[in-house]
Amino acid sequence: MLYFLQMHDVYDDMAIEQVAKRQFGLDIEVDKVIARRIPVSRTAFASVFLTDRKQLYCFISAQSNLNLGEVKKFVTRMGLKAELYLPPKSRPNYFDDIGREHFRKVFPGLGPVSDSDLVYYRTLAPYNPALIMIKEVPHNAIRQFDTDARGKWRPAVKFTYRRIATS
């Protein structure tokens, strides 16, 4: 039984690597999984892992549709600080493009005046699966969704991480 679980974990890691390459254009290698498939809602799960370059990422997938706003909320409630929400491969302005589309639907004939006009509309961009580069775990714990816990979130794993920018 233990062998089966270990093999399942290897396949799960390989699947994350393949999705990162195919959908986000990011060639990464999962080195160590910190939290595997922890619930972040009733239908969404997250895996937090370190790459071979010691960069921390969070991968979120769900059975239902997700948008950037929901993913940001999950990341915050998990106790993580995001550095970058990776856009789909070959679409570096994906969140801005979707934000402009939604802005034009609400205000036809009026173009966005500044980036601050798009802040809310970017959060409406579909984002499932999601891959987030993590900057820091400020409270030394990664939390998971739990309907029985006070506040609906409880610690899943203790972990300390802070990315130090180098020049």
Coordinates of N, CA and C in Angstrom, one line a residue:
M1 N 0.8 -1.2 0.0 CA 0.0 0.0 0.0 C 0.9 1.3 0.0
L2 N 1.9 1.3 0.8 CA 2.8 2.4 0.9 C 3.5 2.7 -0.5
Y3 N 3.9 1.6 -1.2 CA 4.5 1.7 -2.5 C 3.5 2.4 -3.5
F4 N 2.2 2.0 -3.4 CA 1.2 2.6 -4.3 C 1.1 4.1 -4.0
L5 N 1.1 4.5 -2.7 CA 1.0 5.9 -2.4 C 2.2 6.7 -2.9
Q6 N 3.4 6.1 -2.8 CA 4.5 6.8 -3.2 C 4.5 6.9 -4.8
M7 N 4.1 5.9 -5.5 CA 4.0 6.0 -6.9 C 2.9 7.0 -7.3
H8 N 1.8 7.1 -6.6 CA 0.8 8.1 -6.9 C 1.3 9.5 -6.7
D9 N 2.2 9.7 -5.7 CA 2.8 11.0 -5.4 C 3.7 11.4 -6.6
V10 N 4.5 10.4 -7.1 CA 5.4 10.7 -8.2 C 4.6 11.1 -9.4
Y11 N 3.5 10.4 -9.7 CA 2.7 10.8 -10.8 C 2.0 12.1 -10.7
D12 N 1.6 12.4 -9.4 CA 1.1 13.8 -9.1 C 2.1 14.9 -9.4
D13 N 3.3 14.7 -9.0 CA 4.4 15.6 -9.2 C 4.7 15.8 -10.7
M14 N 4.7 14.7 -11.4 CA 4.9 14.7 -12.9 C 3.8 15.5 -13.6
A15 N 2.5 15.3 -13.1 CA 1.4 16.0 -13.7 C 1.5 17.5 -13.5
I16 N 2.0 17.9 -12.3 CA 2.2 19.3 -12.0 C 3.2 19.9 -13.0
E17 N 4.3 19.2 -13.1 CA 5.4 19.6 -14.0 C 4.9 19.8 -15.5
Q18 N 4.1 18.8 -15.9 CA 3.5 18.8 -17.3 C 2.5 20.0 -17.5
V19 N 1.7 20.2 -16.5 CA 0.7 21.3 -16.6 C 1.5 22.7 -16.6
A20 N 2.5 22.8 -15.8 CA 3.3 24.0 -15.7 C 3.9 24.3 -17.1
K21 N 4.4 23.3 -17.7 CA 5.1 23.4 -19.0 C 4.1 23.7 -20.1
R22 N 3.0 22.9 -20.1 CA 2.0 23.0 -21.2 C 1.2 24.2 -21.1
Q23 N 0.7 24.6 -20.0 CA -0.3 25.7 -19.8 C 0.3 27.0 -19.4
F24 N 1.5 27.0 -18.8 CA 2.1 28.2 -18.3 C 3.5 28.5 -19.0
G25 N 4.0 27.5 -19.8 CA 5.3 27.7 -20.4 C 6.5 27.8 -19.5
L26 N 6.3 27.1 -18.3 CA 7.3 27.2 -17.3 C 8.0 25.8 -17.1
D27 N 9.3 25.7 -17.4 CA 10.0 24.4 -17.3 C 10.5 24.3 -15.8
I28 N 9.8 23.6 -15.0 CA 10.2 23.4 -13.6 C 10.3 21.9 -13.3
E29 N 11.0 21.7 -12.2 CA 11.1 20.3 -11.7 C 10.7 20.4 -10.2
V30 N 9.7 19.6 -9.8 CA 9.2 19.5 -8.4 C 10.3 18.8 -7.6
D31 N 10.9 19.5 -6.7 CA 11.9 18.9 -5.8 C 11.3 18.3 -4.5
K32 N 10.5 19.1 -3.9 CA 9.9 18.7 -2.6 C 8.5 19.3 -2.5
V33 N 7.5 18.4 -2.2 CA 6.2 18.9 -2.0 C 6.0 19.2 -0.5
I34 N 5.6 20.4 -0.2 CA 5.4 20.8 1.2 C 4.0 20.4 1.6
A35 N 3.0 20.7 0.8 CA 1.6 20.3 1.1 C 1.0 19.8 -0.2
R36 N 0.4 18.6 -0.1 CA -0.1 17.9 -1.3 C -1.6 17.9 -1.3
R37 N -2.2 18.5 -2.3 CA -3.7 18.4 -2.5 C -4.5 18.8 -1.3
I38 N -4.2 19.9 -0.6 CA -4.9 20.3 0.5 C -6.1 21.1 0.1
P39 N -7.3 20.9 0.7 CA -8.5 21.6 0.3 C -8.4 23.1 0.5
V40 N -8.8 24.0 -0.4 CA -8.9 25.4 -0.3 C -10.3 25.9 -0.5
S41 N -11.2 25.0 -0.8 CA -12.6 25.3 -0.9 C -13.3 23.9 -1.0
R42 N -14.6 23.9 -1.2 CA -15.3 22.6 -1.2 C -14.9 21.8 -2.5
T43 N -14.5 22.5 -3.5 CA -14.2 21.8 -4.8 C -12.8 22.1 -5.3
A44 N -12.0 22.9 -4.6 CA -10.6 23.2 -5.1 C -9.5 22.7 -4.1
F45 N -8.4 22.3 -4.7 CA -7.3 21.8 -4.0 C -6.0 22.5 -4.4
A46 N -5.1 22.6 -3.5 CA -3.8 23.2 -3.7 C -2.6 22.3 -3.3
S47 N -1.6 22.4 -4.1 CA -0.3 21.8 -3.7 C 0.7 22.9 -3.7
V48 N 1.5 22.8 -2.6 CA 2.6 23.8 -2.4 C 3.9 23.0 -2.5
F49 N 4.8 23.5 -3.4 CA 6.0 22.7 -3.6 C 7.2 23.6 -3.9
L50 N 8.4 23.1 -3.6 CA 9.7 23.7 -3.9 C 10.2 23.1 -5.2
T51 N 10.8 23.9 -6.0 CA 11.4 23.5 -7.3 C 12.9 23.1 -7.0
D52 N 13.5 22.6 -8.0 CA 14.9 22.3 -7.8 C 15.8 23.5 -7.6
R53 N 15.3 24.7 -7.9 CA 15.9 26.0 -7.7 C 15.5 26.6 -6.4
K54 N 14.8 25.9 -5.6 CA 14.4 26.3 -4.3 C 13.4 27.5 -4.3
Q55 N 12.6 27.6 -5.4 CA 11.5 28.5 -5.5 C 10.2 27.9 -5.1
L56 N 9.4 28.6 -4.3 CA 8.2 28.0 -3.8 C 7.0 28.4 -4.7
Y57 N 6.2 27.4 -5.1 CA 5.1 27.6 -5.9 C 3.8 27.0 -5.3
C58 N 2.7 27.5 -5.7 CA 1.4 27.0 -5.3 C 0.6 26.7 -6.5
F59 N 0.1 25.5 -6.6 CA -0.7 25.0 -7.8 C -2.1 24.8 -7.3
I60 N -3.1 25.4 -7.9 CA -4.5 25.3 -7.5 C -5.3 24.8 -8.6
S61 N -6.1 23.8 -8.4 CA -7.0 23.3 -9.4 C -8.3 23.0 -8.8
A62 N -9.4 23.0 -9.6 CA -10.7 22.8 -9.0 C -11.6 22.1 -10.0
Q63 N -12.7 21.5 -9.5 CA -13.6 20.8 -10.4 C -14.6 21.9 -11.0
S64 N -14.7 23.0 -10.4 CA -15.6 24.1 -10.9 C -14.7 25.2 -11.4
N65 N -15.3 26.2 -12.0 CA -14.6 27.3 -12.6 C -14.1 28.2 -11.5
L66 N -12.9 28.7 -11.7 CA -12.2 29.7 -10.8 C -11.9 30.9 -11.6
N67 N -11.8 32.1 -10.8 CA -11.3 33.3 -11.5 C -10.1 33.8 -10.6
L68 N -9.4 34.8 -11.1 CA -8.2 35.3 -10.4 C -8.6 35.8 -9.0
G69 N -9.7 36.4 -8.9 CA -10.1 36.9 -7.6 C -10.3 35.8 -6.5
E70 N -10.9 34.7 -6.9 CA -11.0 33.6 -6.0 C -9.6 33.0 -5.7
V71 N -8.8 32.9 -6.7 CA -7.4 32.3 -6.4 C -6.7 33.2 -5.5
K72 N -6.7 34.5 -5.7 CA -6.1 35.5 -4.8 C -6.6 35.3 -3.3
K73 N -7.9 35.1 -3.2 CA -8.5 34.9 -1.9 C -7.9 33.6 -1.2
F74 N -7.9 32.5 -2.0 CA -7.3 31.2 -1.5 C -5.9 31.4 -1.0
V75 N -5.1 32.1 -1.8 CA -3.7 32.2 -1.5 C -3.5 33.0 -0.2
T76 N -4.3 34.1 -0.1 CA -4.2 34.9 1.2 C -4.7 34.0 2.4
R77 N -5.8 33.3 2.2 CA -6.3 32.5 3.4 C -5.4 31.4 3.7
M78 N -4.6 30.9 2.7 CA -3.7 29.8 3.0 C -2.5 30.3 3.8
G79 N -2.4 31.6 4.0 CA -1.3 32.2 4.7 C -0.1 32.4 3.9
L80 N -0.2 32.6 2.6 CA 0.9 32.8 1.7 C 0.9 34.2 1.1
K81 N 2.1 34.7 0.7 CA 2.2 36.0 0.0 C 2.6 35.7 -1.4
A82 N 1.8 36.1 -2.3 CA 2.2 35.8 -3.7 C 3.1 36.8 -4.3
E83 N 4.0 36.4 -5.1 CA 4.9 37.3 -5.9 C 4.4 37.5 -7.3
L84 N 3.9 36.4 -7.9 CA 3.5 36.5 -9.3 C 2.4 35.4 -9.5
Y85 N 1.3 35.8 -10.1 CA 0.3 34.9 -10.6 C 0.6 34.7 -12.1
L86 N 1.0 33.5 -12.4 CA 1.5 33.2 -13.7 C 0.4 33.2 -14.8
P87 N 0.5 34.0 -15.8 CA -0.6 33.9 -16.9 C -0.4 32.7 -17.8
P88 N -1.4 32.4 -18.6 CA -1.2 31.2 -19.5 C -0.1 31.5 -20.5
K89 N 0.4 30.4 -21.0 CA 1.5 30.4 -21.9 C 1.2 31.3 -23.2
S90 N 2.2 32.0 -23.6 CA 2.1 32.9 -24.8 C 1.1 34.0 -24.6
R91 N 0.6 34.3 -23.4 CA -0.3 35.4 -23.2 C 0.1 36.2 -21.9
P92 N 1.2 36.9 -22.0 CA 1.7 37.6 -20.9 C 0.8 38.7 -20.3
N93 N -0.1 39.2 -21.2 CA -1.0 40.3 -20.7 C -2.4 39.7 -20.5
Y94 N -2.5 38.4 -20.2 CA -3.8 37.7 -20.1 C -4.8 38.4 -19.2
F95 N -4.3 38.7 -18.0 CA -5.2 39.3 -17.0 C -5.7 40.7 -17.4
D96 N -4.8 41.5 -18.0 CA -5.1 42.8 -18.4 C -6.1 42.8 -19.6
D97 N -5.9 41.8 -20.5 CA -6.8 41.7 -21.7 C -8.2 41.3 -21.3
I98 N -8.3 40.4 -20.4 CA -9.6 40.0 -19.9 C -10.2 41.1 -19.1
G99 N -9.4 41.8 -18.3 CA -9.9 43.0 -17.6 C -10.5 44.1 -18.5
R100 N -9.8 44.3 -19.6 CA -10.3 45.3 -20.6 C -11.6 44.9 -21.2
E101 N -11.7 43.6 -21.5 CA -13.0 43.0 -22.1 C -14.1 43.3 -21.2
H102 N -13.9 42.9 -19.9 CA -15.0 43.1 -18.9 C -15.3 44.6 -18.7
F103 N -14.3 45.4 -18.7 CA -14.5 46.9 -18.6 C -15.3 47.4 -19.7
R104 N -15.0 47.0 -20.9 CA -15.8 47.4 -22.1 C -17.2 46.9 -22.1
K105 N -17.5 45.8 -21.6 CA -18.9 45.3 -21.4 C -19.7 46.2 -20.5
V106 N -19.1 46.6 -19.4 CA -19.7 47.4 -18.5 C -19.9 48.9 -18.9
F107 N -18.8 49.4 -19.6 CA -18.8 50.7 -20.0 C -18.5 50.8 -21.5
P108 N -19.5 50.4 -22.4 CA -19.2 50.4 -23.8 C -18.9 51.8 -24.3
G109 N -17.9 51.9 -25.2 CA -17.5 53.1 -25.8 C -16.5 53.9 -25.0
L110 N -16.2 53.4 -23.8 CA -15.3 54.1 -22.9 C -14.1 53.2 -22.7
G111 N -12.9 53.7 -23.0 CA -11.7 52.9 -22.8 C -11.1 53.1 -21.5
P112 N -10.4 52.2 -20.9 CA -9.9 52.3 -19.6 C -8.9 53.5 -19.6
V113 N -9.0 54.4 -18.6 CA -8.1 55.5 -18.5 C -6.8 55.2 -17.9
S114 N -6.8 54.3 -16.9 CA -5.5 53.9 -16.3 C -5.6 52.4 -15.8
D115 N -4.5 51.9 -15.3 CA -4.4 50.6 -14.8 C -5.3 50.4 -13.5
S116 N -5.5 51.5 -12.8 CA -6.4 51.4 -11.6 C -7.8 51.2 -12.0
D117 N -8.2 51.5 -13.2 CA -9.6 51.2 -13.7 C -9.8 49.7 -13.9
L118 N -8.7 49.0 -14.1 CA -8.9 47.6 -14.4 C -8.7 46.7 -13.2
V119 N -8.3 47.2 -12.0 CA -8.0 46.4 -10.9 C -9.1 45.4 -10.6
Y120 N -10.3 45.8 -10.5 CA -11.4 44.8 -10.2 C -11.7 43.9 -11.4
Y121 N -11.6 44.4 -12.6 CA -12.0 43.6 -13.8 C -11.0 42.6 -14.1
R122 N -9.7 42.7 -13.7 CA -8.7 41.7 -13.8 C -9.1 40.5 -13.0
T123 N -9.7 40.7 -11.9 CA -10.0 39.6 -11.0 C -11.1 38.6 -11.5
L124 N -11.7 39.1 -12.6 CA -12.8 38.3 -13.2 C -12.3 37.3 -14.3
A125 N -11.0 37.3 -14.5 CA -10.4 36.5 -15.5 C -10.4 35.0 -15.1
P126 N -10.9 34.1 -15.9 CA -10.9 32.7 -15.6 C -9.5 32.2 -15.3
Y127 N -9.3 31.4 -14.3 CA -7.9 31.0 -13.9 C -8.0 29.6 -13.2
N128 N -8.2 28.6 -14.0 CA -8.2 27.2 -13.5 C -7.6 26.3 -14.5
P129 N -6.4 25.7 -14.3 CA -5.7 25.7 -13.0 C -4.9 27.0 -12.9
A130 N -4.4 27.2 -11.7 CA -3.6 28.4 -11.3 C -2.3 28.0 -10.8
L131 N -1.3 28.8 -11.2 CA 0.1 28.5 -10.7 C 0.6 29.9 -10.2
I132 N 1.0 29.9 -9.0 CA 1.4 31.1 -8.3 C 2.8 31.0 -7.7
M133 N 3.7 31.9 -8.0 CA 5.0 32.0 -7.4 C 4.9 32.7 -6.1
I134 N 5.4 32.0 -5.0 CA 5.2 32.5 -3.7 C 6.4 33.3 -3.2
K135 N 6.2 34.4 -2.6 CA 7.3 35.2 -2.1 C 7.6 34.9 -0.6
E136 N 6.6 34.6 0.2 CA 6.8 34.4 1.6 C 5.7 33.6 2.3
V137 N 6.0 32.9 3.3 CA 5.0 32.3 4.2 C 5.2 33.0 5.5
P138 N 4.5 34.1 5.7 CA 4.7 35.1 6.8 C 4.4 34.5 8.2
H139 N 3.5 33.6 8.3 CA 3.1 33.1 9.7 C 3.6 31.7 10.0
N140 N 4.6 31.3 9.2 CA 5.2 30.0 9.4 C 4.3 28.8 9.4
A141 N 3.2 28.9 8.7 CA 2.3 27.8 8.5 C 1.4 28.0 7.3
I142 N 1.2 26.9 6.6 CA 0.3 26.9 5.5 C -1.1 26.3 5.9
R143 N -2.1 27.0 5.7 CA -3.5 26.6 6.2 C -4.3 26.0 5.1
Q144 N -5.3 25.2 5.5 CA -6.2 24.5 4.6 C -7.6 24.8 5.0
F145 N -8.5 24.7 4.1 CA -9.9 24.9 4.3 C -10.5 23.7 5.1
D146 N -11.3 24.0 6.1 CA -11.9 23.0 7.0 C -13.2 23.5 7.5
T147 N -14.3 23.0 7.1 CA -15.6 23.5 7.5 C -15.8 23.4 9.0
D148 N -15.1 22.5 9.7 CA -15.3 22.3 11.1 C -14.5 23.2 12.0
A149 N -13.5 23.8 11.4 CA -12.6 24.7 12.1 C -13.2 26.1 12.3
R150 N -12.7 26.8 13.4 CA -13.1 28.2 13.6 C -12.6 29.0 12.5
G151 N -13.4 29.8 11.9 CA -13.0 30.6 10.7 C -12.8 29.8 9.5
K152 N -13.2 28.5 9.5 CA -13.1 27.6 8.3 C -11.7 27.3 7.8
W153 N -10.7 27.7 8.5 CA -9.3 27.5 8.0 C -8.5 27.0 9.2
R154 N -7.6 26.0 9.0 CA -6.8 25.5 10.1 C -5.4 25.2 9.5
P155 N -4.4 25.2 10.4 CA -3.0 24.9 9.9 C -2.9 23.5 9.3
A156 N -2.3 23.4 8.1 CA -2.1 22.1 7.5 C -0.7 21.6 7.7
V157 N 0.3 22.5 7.6 CA 1.7 22.1 7.8 C 2.5 23.4 8.2
K158 N 3.4 23.1 9.1 CA 4.3 24.2 9.5 C 5.4 24.3 8.5
F159 N 5.7 25.6 8.0 CA 6.7 25.8 7.0 C 7.2 27.2 7.0
T160 N 8.5 27.4 6.9 CA 9.0 28.8 6.9 C 9.7 29.0 5.5
Y161 N 9.4 30.1 4.9 CA 10.0 30.5 3.6 C 9.9 32.0 3.4
R162 N 11.0 32.5 2.9 CA 11.0 33.9 2.5 C 12.0 34.0 1.3
R163 N 11.5 34.5 0.2 CA 12.4 34.6 -1.0 C 13.2 35.9 -0.8
I164 N 14.5 35.8 -0.9 CA 15.4 37.0 -0.8 C 15.8 37.3 -2.2
A165 N 15.4 38.6 -2.6 CA 15.8 39.0 -4.0 C 17.3 39.3 -4.1
T166 N 17.8 38.8 -5.1 CA 19.3 39.0 -5.4 C 19.4 39.8 -6.6
S167 N 20.5 40.6 -6.7 CA 20.7 41.4 -7.8 C 21.5 40.8 -8.9

